[in-house]
GROMACS .gro file of C-alpha atoms in nm:
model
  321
    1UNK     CA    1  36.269   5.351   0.717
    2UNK     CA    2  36.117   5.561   0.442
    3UNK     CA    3  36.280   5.955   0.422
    4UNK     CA    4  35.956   6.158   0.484
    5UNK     CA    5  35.904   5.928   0.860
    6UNK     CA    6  36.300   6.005   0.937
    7UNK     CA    7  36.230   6.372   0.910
    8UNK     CA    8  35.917   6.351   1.144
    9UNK     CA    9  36.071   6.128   1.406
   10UNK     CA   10  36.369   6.411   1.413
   11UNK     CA   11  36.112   6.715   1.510
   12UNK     CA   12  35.944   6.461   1.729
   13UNK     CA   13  36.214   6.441   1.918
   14UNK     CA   14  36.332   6.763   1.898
   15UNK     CA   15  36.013   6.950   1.929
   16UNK     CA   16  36.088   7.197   1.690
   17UNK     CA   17  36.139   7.252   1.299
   18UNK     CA   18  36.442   7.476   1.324
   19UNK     CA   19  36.659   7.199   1.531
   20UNK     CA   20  36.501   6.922   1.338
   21UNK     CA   21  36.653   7.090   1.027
   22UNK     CA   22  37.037   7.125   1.165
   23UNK     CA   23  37.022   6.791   1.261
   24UNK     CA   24  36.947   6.675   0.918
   25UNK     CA   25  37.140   6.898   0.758
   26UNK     CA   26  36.821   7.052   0.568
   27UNK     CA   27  36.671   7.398   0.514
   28UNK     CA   28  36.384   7.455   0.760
   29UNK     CA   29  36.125   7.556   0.461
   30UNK     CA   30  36.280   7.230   0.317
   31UNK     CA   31  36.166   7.023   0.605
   32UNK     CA   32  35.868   7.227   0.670
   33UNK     CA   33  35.735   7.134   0.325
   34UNK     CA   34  35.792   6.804   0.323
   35UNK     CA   35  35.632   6.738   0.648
   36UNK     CA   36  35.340   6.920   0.507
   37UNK     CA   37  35.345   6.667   0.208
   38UNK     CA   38  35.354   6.369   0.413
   39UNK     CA   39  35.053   6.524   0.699
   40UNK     CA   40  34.858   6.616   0.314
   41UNK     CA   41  34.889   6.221   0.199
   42UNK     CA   42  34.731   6.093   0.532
   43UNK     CA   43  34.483   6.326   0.546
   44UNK     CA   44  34.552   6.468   0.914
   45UNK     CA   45  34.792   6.703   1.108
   46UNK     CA   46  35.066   6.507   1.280
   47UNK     CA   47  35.205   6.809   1.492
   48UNK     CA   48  34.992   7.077   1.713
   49UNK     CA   49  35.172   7.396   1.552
   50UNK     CA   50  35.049   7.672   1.769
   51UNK     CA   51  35.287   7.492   2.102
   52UNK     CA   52  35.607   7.567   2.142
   53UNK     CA   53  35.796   7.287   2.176
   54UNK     CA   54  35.586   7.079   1.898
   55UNK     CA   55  35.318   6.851   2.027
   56UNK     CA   56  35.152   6.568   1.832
   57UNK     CA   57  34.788   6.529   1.766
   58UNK     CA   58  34.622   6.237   1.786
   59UNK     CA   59  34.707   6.129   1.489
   60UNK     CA   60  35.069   6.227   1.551
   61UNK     CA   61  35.063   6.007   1.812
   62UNK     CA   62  34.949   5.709   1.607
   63UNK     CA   63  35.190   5.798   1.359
   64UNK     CA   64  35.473   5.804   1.607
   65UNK     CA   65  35.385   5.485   1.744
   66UNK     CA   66  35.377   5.305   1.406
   67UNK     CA   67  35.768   5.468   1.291
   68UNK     CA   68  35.895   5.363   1.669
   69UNK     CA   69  35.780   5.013   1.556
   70UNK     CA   70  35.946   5.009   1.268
   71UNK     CA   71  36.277   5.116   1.408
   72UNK     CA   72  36.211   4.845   1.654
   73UNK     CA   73  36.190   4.601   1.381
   74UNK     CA   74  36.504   4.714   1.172
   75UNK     CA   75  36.734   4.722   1.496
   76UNK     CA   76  36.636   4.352   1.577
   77UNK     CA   77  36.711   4.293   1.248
   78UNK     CA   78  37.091   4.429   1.253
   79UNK     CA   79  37.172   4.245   1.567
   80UNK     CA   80  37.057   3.930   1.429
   81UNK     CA   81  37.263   3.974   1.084
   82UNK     CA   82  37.544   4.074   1.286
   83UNK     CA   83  37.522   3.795   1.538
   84UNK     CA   84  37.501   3.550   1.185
   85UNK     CA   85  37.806   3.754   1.038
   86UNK     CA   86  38.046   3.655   1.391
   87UNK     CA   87  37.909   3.553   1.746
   88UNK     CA   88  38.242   3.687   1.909
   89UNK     CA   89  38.154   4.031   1.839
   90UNK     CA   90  37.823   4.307   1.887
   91UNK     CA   91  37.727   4.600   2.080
   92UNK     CA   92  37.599   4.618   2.447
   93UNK     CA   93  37.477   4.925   2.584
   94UNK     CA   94  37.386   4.878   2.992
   95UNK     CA   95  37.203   5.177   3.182
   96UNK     CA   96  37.319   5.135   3.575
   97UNK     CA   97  37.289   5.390   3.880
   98UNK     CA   98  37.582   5.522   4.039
   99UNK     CA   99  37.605   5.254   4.283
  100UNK     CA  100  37.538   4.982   4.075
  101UNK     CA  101  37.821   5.104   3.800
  102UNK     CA  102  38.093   5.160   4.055
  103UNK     CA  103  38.014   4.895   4.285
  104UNK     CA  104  37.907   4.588   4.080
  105UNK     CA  105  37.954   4.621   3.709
  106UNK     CA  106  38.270   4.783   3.700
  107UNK     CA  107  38.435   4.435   3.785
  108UNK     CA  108  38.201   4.244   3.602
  109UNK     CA  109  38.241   4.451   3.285
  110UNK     CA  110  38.624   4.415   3.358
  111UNK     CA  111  38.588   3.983   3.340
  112UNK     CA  112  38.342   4.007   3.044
  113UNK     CA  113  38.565   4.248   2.832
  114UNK     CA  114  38.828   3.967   2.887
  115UNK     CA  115  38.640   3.692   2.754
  116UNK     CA  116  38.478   3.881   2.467
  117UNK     CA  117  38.756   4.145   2.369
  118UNK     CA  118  38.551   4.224   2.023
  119UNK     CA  119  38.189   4.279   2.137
  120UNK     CA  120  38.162   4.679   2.171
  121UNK     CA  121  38.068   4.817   2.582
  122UNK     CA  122  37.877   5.169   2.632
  123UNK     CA  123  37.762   5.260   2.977
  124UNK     CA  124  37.519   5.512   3.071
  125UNK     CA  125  37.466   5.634   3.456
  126UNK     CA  126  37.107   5.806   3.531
  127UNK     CA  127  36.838   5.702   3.801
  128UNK     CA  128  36.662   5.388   3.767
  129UNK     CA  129  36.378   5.583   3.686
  130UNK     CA  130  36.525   5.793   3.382
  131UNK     CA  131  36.719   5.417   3.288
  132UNK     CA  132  36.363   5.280   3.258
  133UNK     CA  133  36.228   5.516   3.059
  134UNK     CA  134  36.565   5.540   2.833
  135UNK     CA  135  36.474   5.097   2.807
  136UNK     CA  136  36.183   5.152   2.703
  137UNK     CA  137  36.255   5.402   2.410
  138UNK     CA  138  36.496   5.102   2.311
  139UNK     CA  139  36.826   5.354   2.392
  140UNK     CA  140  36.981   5.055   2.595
  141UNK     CA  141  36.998   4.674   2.551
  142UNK     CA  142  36.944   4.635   2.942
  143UNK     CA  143  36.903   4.789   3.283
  144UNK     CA  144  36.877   4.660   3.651
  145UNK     CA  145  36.625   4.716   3.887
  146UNK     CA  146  36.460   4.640   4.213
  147UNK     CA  147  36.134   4.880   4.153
  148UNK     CA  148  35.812   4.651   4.115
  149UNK     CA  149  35.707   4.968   3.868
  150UNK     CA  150  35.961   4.888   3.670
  151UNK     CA  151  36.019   4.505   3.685
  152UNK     CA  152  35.661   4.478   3.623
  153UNK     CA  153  35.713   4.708   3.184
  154UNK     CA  154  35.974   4.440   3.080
  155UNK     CA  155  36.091   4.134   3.008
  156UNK     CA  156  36.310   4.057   3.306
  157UNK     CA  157  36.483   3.783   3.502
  158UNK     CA  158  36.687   3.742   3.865
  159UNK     CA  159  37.011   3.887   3.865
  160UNK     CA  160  37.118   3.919   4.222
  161UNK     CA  161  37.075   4.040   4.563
  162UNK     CA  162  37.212   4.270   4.800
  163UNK     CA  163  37.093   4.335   5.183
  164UNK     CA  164  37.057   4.710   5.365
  165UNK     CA  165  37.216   4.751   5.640
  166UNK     CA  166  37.203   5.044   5.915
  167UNK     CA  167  37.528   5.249   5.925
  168UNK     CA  168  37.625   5.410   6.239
  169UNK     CA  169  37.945   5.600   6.295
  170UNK     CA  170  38.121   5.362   6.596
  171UNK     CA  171  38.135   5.739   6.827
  172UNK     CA  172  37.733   5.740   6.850
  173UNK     CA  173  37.625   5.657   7.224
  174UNK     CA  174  37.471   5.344   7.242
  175UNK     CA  175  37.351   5.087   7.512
  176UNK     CA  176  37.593   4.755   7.578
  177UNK     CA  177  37.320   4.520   7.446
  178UNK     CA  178  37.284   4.718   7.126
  179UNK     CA  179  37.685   4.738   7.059
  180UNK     CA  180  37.668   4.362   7.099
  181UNK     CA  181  37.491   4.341   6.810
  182UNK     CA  182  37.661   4.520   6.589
  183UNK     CA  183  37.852   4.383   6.271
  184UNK     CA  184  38.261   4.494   6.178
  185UNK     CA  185  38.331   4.579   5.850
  186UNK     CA  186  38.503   4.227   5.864
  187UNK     CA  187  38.215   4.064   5.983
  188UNK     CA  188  37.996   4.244   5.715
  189UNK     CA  189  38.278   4.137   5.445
  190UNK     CA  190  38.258   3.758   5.584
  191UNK     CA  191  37.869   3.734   5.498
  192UNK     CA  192  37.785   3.721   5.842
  193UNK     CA  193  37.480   3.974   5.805
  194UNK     CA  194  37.334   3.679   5.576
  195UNK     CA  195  37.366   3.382   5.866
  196UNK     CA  196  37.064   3.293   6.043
  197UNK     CA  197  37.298   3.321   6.390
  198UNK     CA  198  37.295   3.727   6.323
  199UNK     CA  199  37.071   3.916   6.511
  200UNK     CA  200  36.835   4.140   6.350
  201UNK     CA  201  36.754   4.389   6.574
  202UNK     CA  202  36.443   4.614   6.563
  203UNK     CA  203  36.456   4.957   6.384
  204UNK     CA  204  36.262   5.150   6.687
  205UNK     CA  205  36.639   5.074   6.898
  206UNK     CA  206  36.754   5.348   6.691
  207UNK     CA  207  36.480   5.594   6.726
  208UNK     CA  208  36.678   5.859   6.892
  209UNK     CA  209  36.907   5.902   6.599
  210UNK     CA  210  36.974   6.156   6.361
  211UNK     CA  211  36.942   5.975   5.955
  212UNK     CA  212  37.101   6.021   5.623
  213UNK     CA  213  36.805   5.911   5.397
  214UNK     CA  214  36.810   5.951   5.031
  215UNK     CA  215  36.613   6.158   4.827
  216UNK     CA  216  36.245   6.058   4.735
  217UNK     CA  217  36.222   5.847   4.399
  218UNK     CA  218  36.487   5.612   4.487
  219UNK     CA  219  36.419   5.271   4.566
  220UNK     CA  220  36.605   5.284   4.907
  221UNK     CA  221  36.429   5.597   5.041
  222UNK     CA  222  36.052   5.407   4.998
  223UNK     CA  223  36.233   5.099   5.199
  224UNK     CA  224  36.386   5.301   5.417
  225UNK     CA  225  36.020   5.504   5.505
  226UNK     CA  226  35.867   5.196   5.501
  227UNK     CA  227  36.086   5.029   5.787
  228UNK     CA  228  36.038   5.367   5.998
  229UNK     CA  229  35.663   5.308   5.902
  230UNK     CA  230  35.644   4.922   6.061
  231UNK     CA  231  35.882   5.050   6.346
  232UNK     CA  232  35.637   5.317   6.437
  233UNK     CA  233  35.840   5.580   6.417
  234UNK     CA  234  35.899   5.913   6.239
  235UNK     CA  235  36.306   5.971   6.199
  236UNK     CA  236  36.494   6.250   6.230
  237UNK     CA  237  36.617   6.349   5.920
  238UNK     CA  238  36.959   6.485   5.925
  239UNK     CA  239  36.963   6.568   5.515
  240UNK     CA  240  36.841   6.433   5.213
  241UNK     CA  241  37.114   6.307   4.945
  242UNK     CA  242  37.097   6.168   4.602
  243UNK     CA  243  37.391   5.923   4.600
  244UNK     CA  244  37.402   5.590   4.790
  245UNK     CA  245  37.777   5.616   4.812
  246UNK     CA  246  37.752   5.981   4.894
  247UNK     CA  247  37.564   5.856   5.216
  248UNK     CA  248  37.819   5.606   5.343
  249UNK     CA  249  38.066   5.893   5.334
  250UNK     CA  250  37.929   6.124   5.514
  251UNK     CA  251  37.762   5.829   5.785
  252UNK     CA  252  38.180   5.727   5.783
  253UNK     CA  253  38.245   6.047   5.870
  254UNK     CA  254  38.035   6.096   6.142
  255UNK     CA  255  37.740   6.284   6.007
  256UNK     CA  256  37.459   6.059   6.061
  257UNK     CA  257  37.311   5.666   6.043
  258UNK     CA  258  37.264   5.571   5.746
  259UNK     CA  259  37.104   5.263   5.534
  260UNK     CA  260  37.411   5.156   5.279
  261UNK     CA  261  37.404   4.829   5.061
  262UNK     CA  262  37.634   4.540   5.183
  263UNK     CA  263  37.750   4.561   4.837
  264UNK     CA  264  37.948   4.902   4.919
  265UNK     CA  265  38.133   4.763   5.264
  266UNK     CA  266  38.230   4.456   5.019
  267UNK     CA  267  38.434   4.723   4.827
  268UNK     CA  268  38.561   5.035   5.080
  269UNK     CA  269  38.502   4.857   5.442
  270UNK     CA  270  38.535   5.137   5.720
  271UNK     CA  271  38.638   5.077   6.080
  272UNK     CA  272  38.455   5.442   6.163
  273UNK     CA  273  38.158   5.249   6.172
  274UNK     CA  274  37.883   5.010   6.288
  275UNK     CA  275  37.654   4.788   6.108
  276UNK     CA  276  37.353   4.656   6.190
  277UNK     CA  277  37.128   4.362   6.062
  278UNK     CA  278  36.762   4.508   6.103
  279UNK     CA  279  36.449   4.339   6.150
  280UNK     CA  280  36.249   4.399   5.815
  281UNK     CA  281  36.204   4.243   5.447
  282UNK     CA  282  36.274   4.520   5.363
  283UNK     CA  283  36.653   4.441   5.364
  284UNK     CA  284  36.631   4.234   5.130
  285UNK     CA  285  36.645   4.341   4.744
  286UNK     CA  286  36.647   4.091   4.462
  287UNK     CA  287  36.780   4.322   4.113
  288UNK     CA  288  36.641   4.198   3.824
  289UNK     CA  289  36.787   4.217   3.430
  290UNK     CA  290  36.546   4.421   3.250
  291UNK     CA  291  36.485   4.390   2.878
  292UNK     CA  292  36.271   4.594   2.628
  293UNK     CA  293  36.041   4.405   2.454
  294UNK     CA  294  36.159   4.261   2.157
  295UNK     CA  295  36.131   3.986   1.867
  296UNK     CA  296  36.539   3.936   1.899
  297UNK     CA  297  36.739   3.959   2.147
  298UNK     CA  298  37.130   4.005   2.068
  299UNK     CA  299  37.415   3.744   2.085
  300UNK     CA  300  37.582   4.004   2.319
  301UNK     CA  301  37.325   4.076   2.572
  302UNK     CA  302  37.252   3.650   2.588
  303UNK     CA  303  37.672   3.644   2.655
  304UNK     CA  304  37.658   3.936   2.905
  305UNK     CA  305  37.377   3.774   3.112
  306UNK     CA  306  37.490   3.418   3.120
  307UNK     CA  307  37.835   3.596   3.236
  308UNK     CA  308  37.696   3.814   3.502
  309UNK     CA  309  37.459   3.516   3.643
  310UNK     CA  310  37.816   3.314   3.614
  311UNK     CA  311  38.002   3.588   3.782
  312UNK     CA  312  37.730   3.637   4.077
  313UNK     CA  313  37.738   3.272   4.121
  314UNK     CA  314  38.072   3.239   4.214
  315UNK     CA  315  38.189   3.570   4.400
  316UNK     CA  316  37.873   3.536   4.611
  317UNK     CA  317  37.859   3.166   4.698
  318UNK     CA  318  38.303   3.219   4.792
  319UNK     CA  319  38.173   3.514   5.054
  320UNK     CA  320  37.951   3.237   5.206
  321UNK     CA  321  38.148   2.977   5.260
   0.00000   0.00000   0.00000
């Protein structure tokens, strides 16, 4: 990419001249002028100077668009020279949510490391929301998701599933028939949830509880006010939290019901508590790989999703049998 669209892109992204300037190790009158330069050749301004930070114009925008495409273009073409130059080795940068990183792709990553030792790992952690956005600036190679919104802006494919589940701490006062249909831990751990023997059990049962909900944005939270929705029911909200795992804790400990992935009792099973199967769709979420559009996708990111799909395959079918 040619010098003059380097030193734009920089105080595009940094919205200022004076950053724009440390970063590449230039004077700001230095910079300054040769942006100037480049906005005189085109014939239009490419930044709104009287903002602070720097906005583009229209034609700023255009501009922007056109370098970002370029970049695009050169990074496909580095992955594919470096895929020709050895297949056994790359870079993979994956963008997962708490949950997924500690519950899921920590012990995939583990396996895939194994059986390529040379291709390079980097891991981000953010919301799915911020991880979609960082996709589609082309900052990672791949995210998951369960979001229509964001399934729907990228090339994607099935990954796998997991199932909500009600938690309630095993102290809460509840009828016979209702403790009847509660899952263990064990149970939970066995796959029984997914068995068309378990009982779902309607969401209204519960209607006297107090809830753990997560905060608005997150996938769970519009399933989880969607449920109460079809249940006819408005909850009582006990507090609002940002962390999946956060909200098993404190449900463990006696705070609250909460709605927890299956995924999570897989790993840290508690005897503190019950689980329930409830009656909704909504239970069900299928993650998808998401990819930024792209002319070429990397040897490494083929190897990691073959692997996962592999790995998925096999842990999920064993917990069914």
């Amino acid at each position: 990419m040619e010098q003059n669209m380097q030193y734009i892109y920089q105080v595009y992204q940094d919205g200022s001249f004076t950053k724009a300037a440390e970063k590449l190790y230039l004077t700001q009158p230095a910079l300054s002028m040769a942006v100037r330069q480049e906005e005189k050749n085109l014939g239009a301004a490419l930044f709104d100077r009287s903002r602070r930070p720097l906005t583009l114009t229209q034609a700023g925008e255009a501009y922007i668009r056109a370098v970002e495409r370029m970049k695009y273009l050169e990074s496909d073409l580095s992955r594919e020279l470096e895929d020709l130059r050895d297949l056994n080795t790359g870079r993979l940068h994956i963008g997962g949510t708490h949950y997924l990183n500690c519950f899921l792709l920590a012990e995939v990553l583990s396996g895939f490391s194994r059986r390529y030792p040379g291709i390079q790992l980097q891991v981000s952690e953010d919301s799915s929301a911020r991880l979609a956005k960082r996709l589609e600036r082309r900052e990672l190679d791949l995210t998951f998701s369960c979001a229509p919104e964001h399934i729907e802006r990228f090339e994607h494919q099935p990954a796998f599933f997991d199932h909500i589940l009600l938690a309630v701490p095993r102290e809460t006062p509840l009828s016979e028939a209702l403790r009847g249909s509660a899952l263990s831990a064990e149970d939970v751990q066995a796959g029984r949830h997914m068995s068309d023997s378990c009982l779902r059990v309607p969401l209204g049962e519960f209607r006297e509880l107090e809830f753990i909900l997560l905060q608005k944005g997150n996938n769970l939270y519009d399933r989880s006010i969607h449920m109460f929705e079809e249940a006819g029911f408005a909850p009582k909200v006990k507090m609002a939290l940002s962390q999946l795992v956060t909200a098993y804790r404190f449900a463990d400990n006696g705070l609250g019901a909460a709605f927890i992935s299956d995924r999570i009792v897989f790993s840290i099973p508690s005897n503190r508590l019950l689980f329930f199967s409830i009656a909704s769709l909504q239970v069900n979420r299928l993650f998808y790989t998401l990819l930024p559009q792209r002319n070429y996708t990397a040897h490494a990111v083929k190897a990691f999703i073959d692997y996962l799909l592999e790995w998925f395959g096999k842990n999920d079918n064993r917990r069914l049998q």
